[in-house]
Amino acid sequence: PRYISKFRPSVKREAEKNKAQCKTMGPAKVALPSPEDFLRKHSKEPKLPERKKEHDRKKVPALSVPQSTEHPVMGIQSKKNFIKANALAVIRALPKNPQPSCVDRRQGDKYLLETTGLVPKYVKKKDYGVVPKYITQRKEEMRAQKETSALEHLEKNAMKRLSDEERRSLLQGLKKNWDELNCEFQHLLVPVGTLRRKLYKEKLDAQMKELEHDIELIESHKDIYIANE
């Protein structure tokens, strides 16, 4: 027998319930636009809002213009001769100095020299070429810092004098080391056969000579100075 799902009737019911024509592909026939709805001139331009009524507008502030009923102050007179005063002021006035300018060519444009940057204005300043104060101050600070660091370096690397107890303990330690090396040197065989033993004997001999030199140097000098590490 052919297999039939048990959910088949429920699927059919849901399909009939949710059935709709042209649900995914759209209607079979599309209505044509009306010939009266054609594109008109200036139809796509932005439209201004409607004009408000007069009572909705804000009141315009009053202008400071004299009204027709106002009259100027009358009766003020002056005996000054303004024509003569203006003539004397023009006669006594100093002539204006022409502004320096430059022209790029004969029929070219005219430019003021002051704004072009061709005039050496900064050279005429009082403080032109003078070292600024902050640079001199910084140099003095650096010089003082170098002096303090040099003094600290000298104090750090200053020589230290050994006391009598330190000198005595140093001598004892050097002599003890020499005795140990001498004892080890004496225990070596007299006929040195291998090269290794020969080199070891030479090494012990050099160490003993160095210790003897140090002991003699410390014993011959009472005051000994050492440098701080």
mmCIF file with all atom_site columns, C-alpha atoms in Angstrom:
data_model
loop_
_atom_site.group_PDB
_atom_site.id
_atom_site.type_symbol
_atom_site.label_atom_id
_atom_site.label_alt_id
_atom_site.label_comp_id
_atom_site.label_asym_id
_atom_site.label_entity_id
_atom_site.label_seq_id
_atom_site.pdbx_PDB_ins_code
_atom_site.Cartn_x
_atom_site.Cartn_y
_atom_site.Cartn_z
_atom_site.occupancy
_atom_site.B_iso_or_equiv
_atom_site.pdbx_formal_charge
_atom_site.auth_seq_id
_atom_site.auth_comp_id
_atom_site.auth_asym_id
_atom_site.auth_atom_id
_atom_site.pdbx_PDB_model_num
ATOM 1   C CA . PRO A 1 1   ? 0.000   0.000   0.000   1.00 0.00 ? 1   PRO A CA 1
ATOM 2   C CA . ARG A 1 2   ? 1.088   3.570   -0.698  1.00 0.00 ? 2   ARG A CA 1
ATOM 3   C CA . TYR A 1 3   ? 2.279   5.628   2.292   1.00 0.00 ? 3   TYR A CA 1
ATOM 4   C CA . ILE A 1 4   ? -0.070  8.414   3.314   1.00 0.00 ? 4   ILE A CA 1
ATOM 5   C CA . SER A 1 5   ? 0.961   10.826  6.016   1.00 0.00 ? 5   SER A CA 1
ATOM 6   C CA . LYS A 1 6   ? -1.310  11.238  8.973   1.00 0.00 ? 6   LYS A CA 1
ATOM 7   C CA . PHE A 1 7   ? -0.837  15.046  8.752   1.00 0.00 ? 7   PHE A CA 1
ATOM 8   C CA . ARG A 1 8   ? -2.298  15.213  5.250   1.00 0.00 ? 8   ARG A CA 1
ATOM 9   C CA . PRO A 1 9   ? -5.827  16.342  6.252   1.00 0.00 ? 9   PRO A CA 1
ATOM 10  C CA . SER A 1 10  ? -4.469  19.055  8.582   1.00 0.00 ? 10  SER A CA 1
ATOM 11  C CA . VAL A 1 11  ? -2.176  20.338  5.822   1.00 0.00 ? 11  VAL A CA 1
ATOM 12  C CA . LYS A 1 12  ? -5.104  20.494  3.424   1.00 0.00 ? 12  LYS A CA 1
ATOM 13  C CA . ARG A 1 13  ? -7.173  22.454  5.903   1.00 0.00 ? 13  ARG A CA 1
ATOM 14  C CA . GLU A 1 14  ? -4.380  24.974  6.487   1.00 0.00 ? 14  GLU A CA 1
ATOM 15  C CA . ALA A 1 15  ? -3.837  25.341  2.719   1.00 0.00 ? 15  ALA A CA 1
ATOM 16  C CA . GLU A 1 16  ? -7.531  26.010  2.085   1.00 0.00 ? 16  GLU A CA 1
ATOM 17  C CA . LYS A 1 17  ? -7.704  28.339  5.049   1.00 0.00 ? 17  LYS A CA 1
ATOM 18  C CA . ASN A 1 18  ? -4.677  30.457  3.997   1.00 0.00 ? 18  ASN A CA 1
ATOM 19  C CA . LYS A 1 19  ? -5.345  30.257  0.275   1.00 0.00 ? 19  LYS A CA 1
ATOM 20  C CA . ALA A 1 20  ? -4.976  33.571  -1.585  1.00 0.00 ? 20  ALA A CA 1
ATOM 21  C CA . GLN A 1 21  ? -4.841  34.202  -5.337  1.00 0.00 ? 21  GLN A CA 1
ATOM 22  C CA . CYS A 1 22  ? -1.717  35.843  -6.721  1.00 0.00 ? 22  CYS A CA 1
ATOM 23  C CA . LYS A 1 23  ? -0.094  36.008  -3.329  1.00 0.00 ? 23  LYS A CA 1
ATOM 24  C CA . THR A 1 24  ? 3.520   35.839  -4.507  1.00 0.00 ? 24  THR A CA 1
ATOM 25  C CA . MET A 1 25  ? 3.384   36.816  -8.212  1.00 0.00 ? 25  MET A CA 1
ATOM 26  C CA . GLY A 1 26  ? 0.974   39.762  -7.998  1.00 0.00 ? 26  GLY A CA 1
ATOM 27  C CA . PRO A 1 27  ? -2.315  40.285  -9.804  1.00 0.00 ? 27  PRO A CA 1
ATOM 28  C CA . ALA A 1 28  ? -2.729  38.897  -13.305 1.00 0.00 ? 28  ALA A CA 1
ATOM 29  C CA . LYS A 1 29  ? -3.832  42.229  -14.764 1.00 0.00 ? 29  LYS A CA 1
ATOM 30  C CA . VAL A 1 30  ? -2.502  45.597  -13.614 1.00 0.00 ? 30  VAL A CA 1
ATOM 31  C CA . ALA A 1 31  ? -4.757  48.626  -13.857 1.00 0.00 ? 31  ALA A CA 1
ATOM 32  C CA . LEU A 1 32  ? -3.462  51.205  -16.323 1.00 0.00 ? 32  LEU A CA 1
ATOM 33  C CA . PRO A 1 33  ? -2.944  54.776  -15.094 1.00 0.00 ? 33  PRO A CA 1
ATOM 34  C CA . SER A 1 34  ? -5.641  57.275  -15.961 1.00 0.00 ? 34  SER A CA 1
ATOM 35  C CA . PRO A 1 35  ? -4.818  59.675  -18.843 1.00 0.00 ? 35  PRO A CA 1
ATOM 36  C CA . GLU A 1 36  ? -5.888  62.559  -16.620 1.00 0.00 ? 36  GLU A CA 1
ATOM 37  C CA . ASP A 1 37  ? -3.029  61.884  -14.166 1.00 0.00 ? 37  ASP A CA 1
ATOM 38  C CA . PHE A 1 38  ? -0.206  63.097  -16.410 1.00 0.00 ? 38  PHE A CA 1
ATOM 39  C CA . LEU A 1 39  ? 2.940   64.855  -15.148 1.00 0.00 ? 39  LEU A CA 1
ATOM 40  C CA . ARG A 1 40  ? 2.352   68.579  -14.902 1.00 0.00 ? 40  ARG A CA 1
ATOM 41  C CA . LYS A 1 41  ? 4.856   71.422  -14.997 1.00 0.00 ? 41  LYS A CA 1
ATOM 42  C CA . HIS A 1 42  ? 6.574   72.322  -11.674 1.00 0.00 ? 42  HIS A CA 1
ATOM 43  C CA . SER A 1 43  ? 4.813   69.416  -9.984  1.00 0.00 ? 43  SER A CA 1
ATOM 44  C CA . LYS A 1 44  ? 8.048   68.011  -8.495  1.00 0.00 ? 44  LYS A CA 1
ATOM 45  C CA . GLU A 1 45  ? 9.361   71.340  -7.183  1.00 0.00 ? 45  GLU A CA 1
ATOM 46  C CA . PRO A 1 46  ? 9.226   71.863  -3.398  1.00 0.00 ? 46  PRO A CA 1
ATOM 47  C CA . LYS A 1 47  ? 6.162   73.793  -2.327  1.00 0.00 ? 47  LYS A CA 1
ATOM 48  C CA . LEU A 1 48  ? 6.324   76.620  0.162   1.00 0.00 ? 48  LEU A CA 1
ATOM 49  C CA . PRO A 1 49  ? 4.210   76.404  3.290   1.00 0.00 ? 49  PRO A CA 1
ATOM 50  C CA . GLU A 1 50  ? 0.911   78.167  3.285   1.00 0.00 ? 50  GLU A CA 1
ATOM 51  C CA . ARG A 1 51  ? 0.972   81.822  4.124   1.00 0.00 ? 51  ARG A CA 1
ATOM 52  C CA . LYS A 1 52  ? -0.088  82.599  7.659   1.00 0.00 ? 52  LYS A CA 1
ATOM 53  C CA . LYS A 1 53  ? -2.725  85.093  8.469   1.00 0.00 ? 53  LYS A CA 1
ATOM 54  C CA . GLU A 1 54  ? -1.882  88.570  9.670   1.00 0.00 ? 54  GLU A CA 1
ATOM 55  C CA . HIS A 1 55  ? -2.927  87.953  13.263  1.00 0.00 ? 55  HIS A CA 1
ATOM 56  C CA . ASP A 1 56  ? -0.636  84.904  13.449  1.00 0.00 ? 56  ASP A CA 1
ATOM 57  C CA . ARG A 1 57  ? 2.501   86.867  12.533  1.00 0.00 ? 57  ARG A CA 1
ATOM 58  C CA . LYS A 1 58  ? 4.821   88.285  15.121  1.00 0.00 ? 58  LYS A CA 1
ATOM 59  C CA . LYS A 1 59  ? 4.607   91.980  15.723  1.00 0.00 ? 59  LYS A CA 1
ATOM 60  C CA . VAL A 1 60  ? 7.340   93.985  13.994  1.00 0.00 ? 60  VAL A CA 1
ATOM 61  C CA . PRO A 1 61  ? 9.392   96.050  16.480  1.00 0.00 ? 61  PRO A CA 1
ATOM 62  C CA . ALA A 1 62  ? 8.855   99.787  16.308  1.00 0.00 ? 62  ALA A CA 1
ATOM 63  C CA . LEU A 1 63  ? 11.435  101.638 14.223  1.00 0.00 ? 63  LEU A CA 1
ATOM 64  C CA . SER A 1 64  ? 13.424  104.518 15.662  1.00 0.00 ? 64  SER A CA 1
ATOM 65  C CA . VAL A 1 65  ? 12.213  106.914 12.958  1.00 0.00 ? 65  VAL A CA 1
ATOM 66  C CA . PRO A 1 66  ? 10.858  110.310 13.984  1.00 0.00 ? 66  PRO A CA 1
ATOM 67  C CA . GLN A 1 67  ? 7.179   110.646 13.459  1.00 0.00 ? 67  GLN A CA 1
ATOM 68  C CA . SER A 1 68  ? 5.539   113.350 11.403  1.00 0.00 ? 68  SER A CA 1
ATOM 69  C CA . THR A 1 69  ? 4.247   115.070 14.532  1.00 0.00 ? 69  THR A CA 1
ATOM 70  C CA . GLU A 1 70  ? 7.741   115.448 16.042  1.00 0.00 ? 70  GLU A CA 1
ATOM 71  C CA . HIS A 1 71  ? 9.672   118.668 15.373  1.00 0.00 ? 71  HIS A CA 1
ATOM 72  C CA . PRO A 1 72  ? 13.439  119.293 15.640  1.00 0.00 ? 72  PRO A CA 1
ATOM 73  C CA . VAL A 1 73  ? 14.873  121.566 18.301  1.00 0.00 ? 73  VAL A CA 1
ATOM 74  C CA . MET A 1 74  ? 14.877  125.082 16.962  1.00 0.00 ? 74  MET A CA 1
ATOM 75  C CA . GLY A 1 75  ? 16.694  128.220 17.961  1.00 0.00 ? 75  GLY A CA 1
ATOM 76  C CA . ILE A 1 76  ? 20.266  126.821 18.298  1.00 0.00 ? 76  ILE A CA 1
ATOM 77  C CA . GLN A 1 77  ? 22.677  128.938 16.267  1.00 0.00 ? 77  GLN A CA 1
ATOM 78  C CA . SER A 1 78  ? 26.476  128.960 15.926  1.00 0.00 ? 78  SER A CA 1
ATOM 79  C CA . LYS A 1 79  ? 28.763  131.807 14.826  1.00 0.00 ? 79  LYS A CA 1
ATOM 80  C CA . LYS A 1 80  ? 31.433  129.387 13.549  1.00 0.00 ? 80  LYS A CA 1
ATOM 81  C CA . ASN A 1 81  ? 32.409  129.733 9.918   1.00 0.00 ? 81  ASN A CA 1
ATOM 82  C CA . PHE A 1 82  ? 32.537  126.086 8.881   1.00 0.00 ? 82  PHE A CA 1
ATOM 83  C CA . ILE A 1 83  ? 33.818  126.846 5.383   1.00 0.00 ? 83  ILE A CA 1
ATOM 84  C CA . LYS A 1 84  ? 36.808  128.777 6.700   1.00 0.00 ? 84  LYS A CA 1
ATOM 85  C CA . ALA A 1 85  ? 37.463  126.183 9.430   1.00 0.00 ? 85  ALA A CA 1
ATOM 86  C CA . ASN A 1 86  ? 37.436  123.340 6.936   1.00 0.00 ? 86  ASN A CA 1
ATOM 87  C CA . ALA A 1 87  ? 39.777  125.246 4.610   1.00 0.00 ? 87  ALA A CA 1
ATOM 88  C CA . LEU A 1 88  ? 42.274  125.919 7.444   1.00 0.00 ? 88  LEU A CA 1
ATOM 89  C CA . ALA A 1 89  ? 42.133  122.283 8.544   1.00 0.00 ? 89  ALA A CA 1
ATOM 90  C CA . VAL A 1 90  ? 42.953  121.143 5.021   1.00 0.00 ? 90  VAL A CA 1
ATOM 91  C CA . ILE A 1 91  ? 45.804  123.660 4.684   1.00 0.00 ? 91  ILE A CA 1
ATOM 92  C CA . ARG A 1 92  ? 47.374  122.715 8.013   1.00 0.00 ? 92  ARG A CA 1
ATOM 93  C CA . ALA A 1 93  ? 46.976  118.951 7.548   1.00 0.00 ? 93  ALA A CA 1
ATOM 94  C CA . LEU A 1 94  ? 50.136  116.937 6.898   1.00 0.00 ? 94  LEU A CA 1
ATOM 95  C CA . PRO A 1 95  ? 50.416  115.235 3.514   1.00 0.00 ? 95  PRO A CA 1
ATOM 96  C CA . LYS A 1 96  ? 49.693  111.528 3.558   1.00 0.00 ? 96  LYS A CA 1
ATOM 97  C CA . ASN A 1 97  ? 52.579  109.242 2.763   1.00 0.00 ? 97  ASN A CA 1
ATOM 98  C CA . PRO A 1 98  ? 51.827  106.940 -0.146  1.00 0.00 ? 98  PRO A CA 1
ATOM 99  C CA . GLN A 1 99  ? 51.636  103.286 0.735   1.00 0.00 ? 99  GLN A CA 1
ATOM 100 C CA . PRO A 1 100 ? 54.513  101.270 -0.798  1.00 0.00 ? 100 PRO A CA 1
ATOM 101 C CA . SER A 1 101 ? 53.211  98.882  -3.422  1.00 0.00 ? 101 SER A CA 1
ATOM 102 C CA . CYS A 1 102 ? 54.453  96.715  -6.235  1.00 0.00 ? 102 CYS A CA 1
ATOM 103 C CA . VAL A 1 103 ? 53.154  95.813  -9.690  1.00 0.00 ? 103 VAL A CA 1
ATOM 104 C CA . ASP A 1 104 ? 53.918  92.479  -11.326 1.00 0.00 ? 104 ASP A CA 1
ATOM 105 C CA . ARG A 1 105 ? 53.911  93.870  -14.886 1.00 0.00 ? 105 ARG A CA 1
ATOM 106 C CA . ARG A 1 106 ? 53.106  97.063  -16.782 1.00 0.00 ? 106 ARG A CA 1
ATOM 107 C CA . GLN A 1 107 ? 49.390  96.415  -17.115 1.00 0.00 ? 107 GLN A CA 1
ATOM 108 C CA . GLY A 1 108 ? 49.325  94.086  -14.100 1.00 0.00 ? 108 GLY A CA 1
ATOM 109 C CA . ASP A 1 109 ? 47.699  94.224  -10.731 1.00 0.00 ? 109 ASP A CA 1
ATOM 110 C CA . LYS A 1 110 ? 48.887  96.379  -7.869  1.00 0.00 ? 110 LYS A CA 1
ATOM 111 C CA . TYR A 1 111 ? 49.778  94.838  -4.475  1.00 0.00 ? 111 TYR A CA 1
ATOM 112 C CA . LEU A 1 112 ? 50.672  96.460  -1.183  1.00 0.00 ? 112 LEU A CA 1
ATOM 113 C CA . LEU A 1 113 ? 54.192  95.575  -0.060  1.00 0.00 ? 113 LEU A CA 1
ATOM 114 C CA . GLU A 1 114 ? 53.237  95.385  3.593   1.00 0.00 ? 114 GLU A CA 1
ATOM 115 C CA . THR A 1 115 ? 50.881  92.458  3.034   1.00 0.00 ? 115 THR A CA 1
ATOM 116 C CA . THR A 1 116 ? 53.055  90.596  0.500   1.00 0.00 ? 116 THR A CA 1
ATOM 117 C CA . GLY A 1 117 ? 55.790  89.722  3.014   1.00 0.00 ? 117 GLY A CA 1
ATOM 118 C CA . LEU A 1 118 ? 58.577  91.306  0.937   1.00 0.00 ? 118 LEU A CA 1
ATOM 119 C CA . VAL A 1 119 ? 59.185  94.078  3.476   1.00 0.00 ? 119 VAL A CA 1
ATOM 120 C CA . PRO A 1 120 ? 61.571  93.000  6.294   1.00 0.00 ? 120 PRO A CA 1
ATOM 121 C CA . LYS A 1 121 ? 59.377  94.157  9.170   1.00 0.00 ? 121 LYS A CA 1
ATOM 122 C CA . TYR A 1 122 ? 60.786  91.775  11.805  1.00 0.00 ? 122 TYR A CA 1
ATOM 123 C CA . VAL A 1 123 ? 64.355  92.998  11.248  1.00 0.00 ? 123 VAL A CA 1
ATOM 124 C CA . LYS A 1 124 ? 63.390  96.426  12.569  1.00 0.00 ? 124 LYS A CA 1
ATOM 125 C CA . LYS A 1 125 ? 62.119  95.073  15.881  1.00 0.00 ? 125 LYS A CA 1
ATOM 126 C CA . LYS A 1 126 ? 64.031  95.901  19.060  1.00 0.00 ? 126 LYS A CA 1
ATOM 127 C CA . ASP A 1 127 ? 64.291  92.276  20.160  1.00 0.00 ? 127 ASP A CA 1
ATOM 128 C CA . TYR A 1 128 ? 65.302  90.964  16.716  1.00 0.00 ? 128 TYR A CA 1
ATOM 129 C CA . GLY A 1 129 ? 68.213  88.537  17.000  1.00 0.00 ? 129 GLY A CA 1
ATOM 130 C CA . VAL A 1 130 ? 68.100  88.534  20.809  1.00 0.00 ? 130 VAL A CA 1
ATOM 131 C CA . VAL A 1 131 ? 68.111  85.134  22.488  1.00 0.00 ? 131 VAL A CA 1
ATOM 132 C CA . PRO A 1 132 ? 64.769  84.564  24.238  1.00 0.00 ? 132 PRO A CA 1
ATOM 133 C CA . LYS A 1 133 ? 64.684  84.509  28.001  1.00 0.00 ? 133 LYS A CA 1
ATOM 134 C CA . TYR A 1 134 ? 63.409  80.956  28.275  1.00 0.00 ? 134 TYR A CA 1
ATOM 135 C CA . ILE A 1 135 ? 66.412  79.634  26.289  1.00 0.00 ? 135 ILE A CA 1
ATOM 136 C CA . THR A 1 136 ? 68.943  81.398  28.539  1.00 0.00 ? 136 THR A CA 1
ATOM 137 C CA . GLN A 1 137 ? 67.080  80.161  31.600  1.00 0.00 ? 137 GLN A CA 1
ATOM 138 C CA . ARG A 1 138 ? 67.100  76.612  30.262  1.00 0.00 ? 138 ARG A CA 1
ATOM 139 C CA . LYS A 1 139 ? 70.846  76.832  29.549  1.00 0.00 ? 139 LYS A CA 1
ATOM 140 C CA . GLU A 1 140 ? 71.501  77.975  33.122  1.00 0.00 ? 140 GLU A CA 1
ATOM 141 C CA . GLU A 1 141 ? 69.397  75.107  34.481  1.00 0.00 ? 141 GLU A CA 1
ATOM 142 C CA . MET A 1 142 ? 71.312  72.600  32.337  1.00 0.00 ? 142 MET A CA 1
ATOM 143 C CA . ARG A 1 143 ? 74.664  74.065  33.454  1.00 0.00 ? 143 ARG A CA 1
ATOM 144 C CA . ALA A 1 144 ? 73.657  73.838  37.119  1.00 0.00 ? 144 ALA A CA 1
ATOM 145 C CA . GLN A 1 145 ? 72.450  70.274  36.593  1.00 0.00 ? 145 GLN A CA 1
ATOM 146 C CA . LYS A 1 146 ? 75.777  69.310  34.977  1.00 0.00 ? 146 LYS A CA 1
ATOM 147 C CA . GLU A 1 147 ? 77.735  70.858  37.871  1.00 0.00 ? 147 GLU A CA 1
ATOM 148 C CA . THR A 1 148 ? 75.697  68.978  40.464  1.00 0.00 ? 148 THR A CA 1
ATOM 149 C CA . SER A 1 149 ? 76.077  65.707  38.538  1.00 0.00 ? 149 SER A CA 1
ATOM 150 C CA . ALA A 1 150 ? 79.858  66.276  38.269  1.00 0.00 ? 150 ALA A CA 1
ATOM 151 C CA . LEU A 1 151 ? 80.103  66.889  42.023  1.00 0.00 ? 151 LEU A CA 1
ATOM 152 C CA . GLU A 1 152 ? 78.079  63.765  42.724  1.00 0.00 ? 152 GLU A CA 1
ATOM 153 C CA . HIS A 1 153 ? 80.353  61.787  40.389  1.00 0.00 ? 153 HIS A CA 1
ATOM 154 C CA . LEU A 1 154 ? 83.467  63.095  42.167  1.00 0.00 ? 154 LEU A CA 1
ATOM 155 C CA . GLU A 1 155 ? 82.016  62.295  45.566  1.00 0.00 ? 155 GLU A CA 1
ATOM 156 C CA . LYS A 1 156 ? 81.047  58.845  44.365  1.00 0.00 ? 156 LYS A CA 1
ATOM 157 C CA . ASN A 1 157 ? 84.482  58.136  42.876  1.00 0.00 ? 157 ASN A CA 1
ATOM 158 C CA . ALA A 1 158 ? 86.418  59.728  45.741  1.00 0.00 ? 158 ALA A CA 1
ATOM 159 C CA . MET A 1 159 ? 89.334  57.820  47.264  1.00 0.00 ? 159 MET A CA 1
ATOM 160 C CA . LYS A 1 160 ? 88.809  56.076  50.580  1.00 0.00 ? 160 LYS A CA 1
ATOM 161 C CA . ARG A 1 161 ? 91.615  55.568  53.132  1.00 0.00 ? 161 ARG A CA 1
ATOM 162 C CA . LEU A 1 162 ? 91.974  52.137  54.681  1.00 0.00 ? 162 LEU A CA 1
ATOM 163 C CA . SER A 1 163 ? 92.011  52.024  58.438  1.00 0.00 ? 163 SER A CA 1
ATOM 164 C CA . ASP A 1 164 ? 94.651  50.123  60.426  1.00 0.00 ? 164 ASP A CA 1
ATOM 165 C CA . GLU A 1 165 ? 92.273  47.272  61.190  1.00 0.00 ? 165 GLU A CA 1
ATOM 166 C CA . GLU A 1 166 ? 91.256  46.917  57.532  1.00 0.00 ? 166 GLU A CA 1
ATOM 167 C CA . ARG A 1 167 ? 94.930  47.045  56.480  1.00 0.00 ? 167 ARG A CA 1
ATOM 168 C CA . ARG A 1 168 ? 95.846  44.364  59.036  1.00 0.00 ? 168 ARG A CA 1
ATOM 169 C CA . SER A 1 169 ? 92.946  42.099  58.034  1.00 0.00 ? 169 SER A CA 1
ATOM 170 C CA . LEU A 1 170 ? 93.853  42.550  54.354  1.00 0.00 ? 170 LEU A CA 1
ATOM 171 C CA . LEU A 1 171 ? 97.450  41.539  55.042  1.00 0.00 ? 171 LEU A CA 1
ATOM 172 C CA . GLN A 1 172 ? 96.327  38.504  57.003  1.00 0.00 ? 172 GLN A CA 1
ATOM 173 C CA . GLY A 1 173 ? 94.006  37.425  54.200  1.00 0.00 ? 173 GLY A CA 1
ATOM 174 C CA . LEU A 1 174 ? 96.733  37.798  51.558  1.00 0.00 ? 174 LEU A CA 1
ATOM 175 C CA . LYS A 1 175 ? 99.232  35.836  53.661  1.00 0.00 ? 175 LYS A CA 1
ATOM 176 C CA . LYS A 1 176 ? 96.663  33.113  54.297  1.00 0.00 ? 176 LYS A CA 1
ATOM 177 C CA . ASN A 1 177 ? 96.019  32.794  50.585  1.00 0.00 ? 177 ASN A CA 1
ATOM 178 C CA . TRP A 1 178 ? 99.761  32.643  49.925  1.00 0.00 ? 178 TRP A CA 1
ATOM 179 C CA . ASP A 1 179 ? 100.197 29.854  52.510  1.00 0.00 ? 179 ASP A CA 1
ATOM 180 C CA . GLU A 1 180 ? 97.389  27.822  50.910  1.00 0.00 ? 180 GLU A CA 1
ATOM 181 C CA . LEU A 1 181 ? 98.912  28.214  47.450  1.00 0.00 ? 181 LEU A CA 1
ATOM 182 C CA . ASN A 1 182 ? 102.388 27.392  48.765  1.00 0.00 ? 182 ASN A CA 1
ATOM 183 C CA . CYS A 1 183 ? 101.121 24.259  50.495  1.00 0.00 ? 183 CYS A CA 1
ATOM 184 C CA . GLU A 1 184 ? 99.405  23.140  47.311  1.00 0.00 ? 184 GLU A CA 1
ATOM 185 C CA . PHE A 1 185 ? 102.593 23.953  45.340  1.00 0.00 ? 185 PHE A CA 1
ATOM 186 C CA . GLN A 1 186 ? 104.729 21.869  47.707  1.00 0.00 ? 186 GLN A CA 1
ATOM 187 C CA . HIS A 1 187 ? 102.458 18.845  47.370  1.00 0.00 ? 187 HIS A CA 1
ATOM 188 C CA . LEU A 1 188 ? 103.064 18.686  43.654  1.00 0.00 ? 188 LEU A CA 1
ATOM 189 C CA . LEU A 1 189 ? 105.478 15.991  42.394  1.00 0.00 ? 189 LEU A CA 1
ATOM 190 C CA . VAL A 1 190 ? 108.943 17.184  41.489  1.00 0.00 ? 190 VAL A CA 1
ATOM 191 C CA . PRO A 1 191 ? 109.103 15.556  38.047  1.00 0.00 ? 191 PRO A CA 1
ATOM 192 C CA . VAL A 1 192 ? 106.146 17.086  36.261  1.00 0.00 ? 192 VAL A CA 1
ATOM 193 C CA . GLY A 1 193 ? 105.159 14.585  33.607  1.00 0.00 ? 193 GLY A CA 1
ATOM 194 C CA . THR A 1 194 ? 101.994 15.763  31.893  1.00 0.00 ? 194 THR A CA 1
ATOM 195 C CA . LEU A 1 195 ? 101.379 19.109  30.227  1.00 0.00 ? 195 LEU A CA 1
ATOM 196 C CA . ARG A 1 196 ? 98.328  19.751  32.391  1.00 0.00 ? 196 ARG A CA 1
ATOM 197 C CA . ARG A 1 197 ? 100.351 19.513  35.621  1.00 0.00 ? 197 ARG A CA 1
ATOM 198 C CA . LYS A 1 198 ? 103.030 21.733  34.157  1.00 0.00 ? 198 LYS A CA 1
ATOM 199 C CA . LEU A 1 199 ? 100.524 24.442  33.299  1.00 0.00 ? 199 LEU A CA 1
ATOM 200 C CA . TYR A 1 200 ? 98.900  24.130  36.726  1.00 0.00 ? 200 TYR A CA 1
ATOM 201 C CA . LYS A 1 201 ? 102.319 24.570  38.405  1.00 0.00 ? 201 LYS A CA 1
ATOM 202 C CA . GLU A 1 202 ? 103.019 27.687  36.357  1.00 0.00 ? 202 GLU A CA 1
ATOM 203 C CA . LYS A 1 203 ? 99.616  29.078  37.319  1.00 0.00 ? 203 LYS A CA 1
ATOM 204 C CA . LEU A 1 204 ? 100.271 28.532  41.031  1.00 0.00 ? 204 LEU A CA 1
ATOM 205 C CA . ASP A 1 205 ? 103.714 30.138  40.705  1.00 0.00 ? 205 ASP A CA 1
ATOM 206 C CA . ALA A 1 206 ? 102.226 33.250  39.018  1.00 0.00 ? 206 ALA A CA 1
ATOM 207 C CA . GLN A 1 207 ? 99.504  33.575  41.691  1.00 0.00 ? 207 GLN A CA 1
ATOM 208 C CA . MET A 1 208 ? 102.072 33.305  44.478  1.00 0.00 ? 208 MET A CA 1
ATOM 209 C CA . LYS A 1 209 ? 104.271 35.976  42.892  1.00 0.00 ? 209 LYS A CA 1
ATOM 210 C CA . GLU A 1 210 ? 101.261 38.303  42.541  1.00 0.00 ? 210 GLU A CA 1
ATOM 211 C CA . LEU A 1 211 ? 100.347 37.779  46.221  1.00 0.00 ? 211 LEU A CA 1
ATOM 212 C CA . GLU A 1 212 ? 103.963 38.433  47.263  1.00 0.00 ? 212 GLU A CA 1
ATOM 213 C CA . HIS A 1 213 ? 103.931 41.683  45.306  1.00 0.00 ? 213 HIS A CA 1
ATOM 214 C CA . ASP A 1 214 ? 100.663 42.801  46.949  1.00 0.00 ? 214 ASP A CA 1
ATOM 215 C CA . ILE A 1 215 ? 101.910 41.895  50.452  1.00 0.00 ? 215 ILE A CA 1
ATOM 216 C CA . GLU A 1 216 ? 105.160 43.795  49.910  1.00 0.00 ? 216 GLU A CA 1
ATOM 217 C CA . LEU A 1 217 ? 103.264 46.813  48.571  1.00 0.00 ? 217 LEU A CA 1
ATOM 218 C CA . ILE A 1 218 ? 100.888 46.945  51.579  1.00 0.00 ? 218 ILE A CA 1
ATOM 219 C CA . GLU A 1 219 ? 103.694 46.433  54.111  1.00 0.00 ? 219 GLU A CA 1
ATOM 220 C CA . SER A 1 220 ? 105.863 49.177  52.583  1.00 0.00 ? 220 SER A CA 1
ATOM 221 C CA . HIS A 1 221 ? 103.036 51.805  52.586  1.00 0.00 ? 221 HIS A CA 1
ATOM 222 C CA . LYS A 1 222 ? 101.225 52.731  55.735  1.00 0.00 ? 222 LYS A CA 1
ATOM 223 C CA . ASP A 1 223 ? 98.519  54.897  54.103  1.00 0.00 ? 223 ASP A CA 1
ATOM 224 C CA . ILE A 1 224 ? 96.531  53.104  51.421  1.00 0.00 ? 224 ILE A CA 1
ATOM 225 C CA . TYR A 1 225 ? 93.673  54.671  49.447  1.00 0.00 ? 225 TYR A CA 1
ATOM 226 C CA . ILE A 1 226 ? 91.113  52.809  47.377  1.00 0.00 ? 226 ILE A CA 1
ATOM 227 C CA . ALA A 1 227 ? 88.499  54.122  44.923  1.00 0.00 ? 227 ALA A CA 1
ATOM 228 C CA . ASN A 1 228 ? 84.803  53.686  45.636  1.00 0.00 ? 228 ASN A CA 1
ATOM 229 C CA . GLU A 1 229 ? 83.042  51.388  43.188  1.00 0.00 ? 229 GLU A CA 1
#
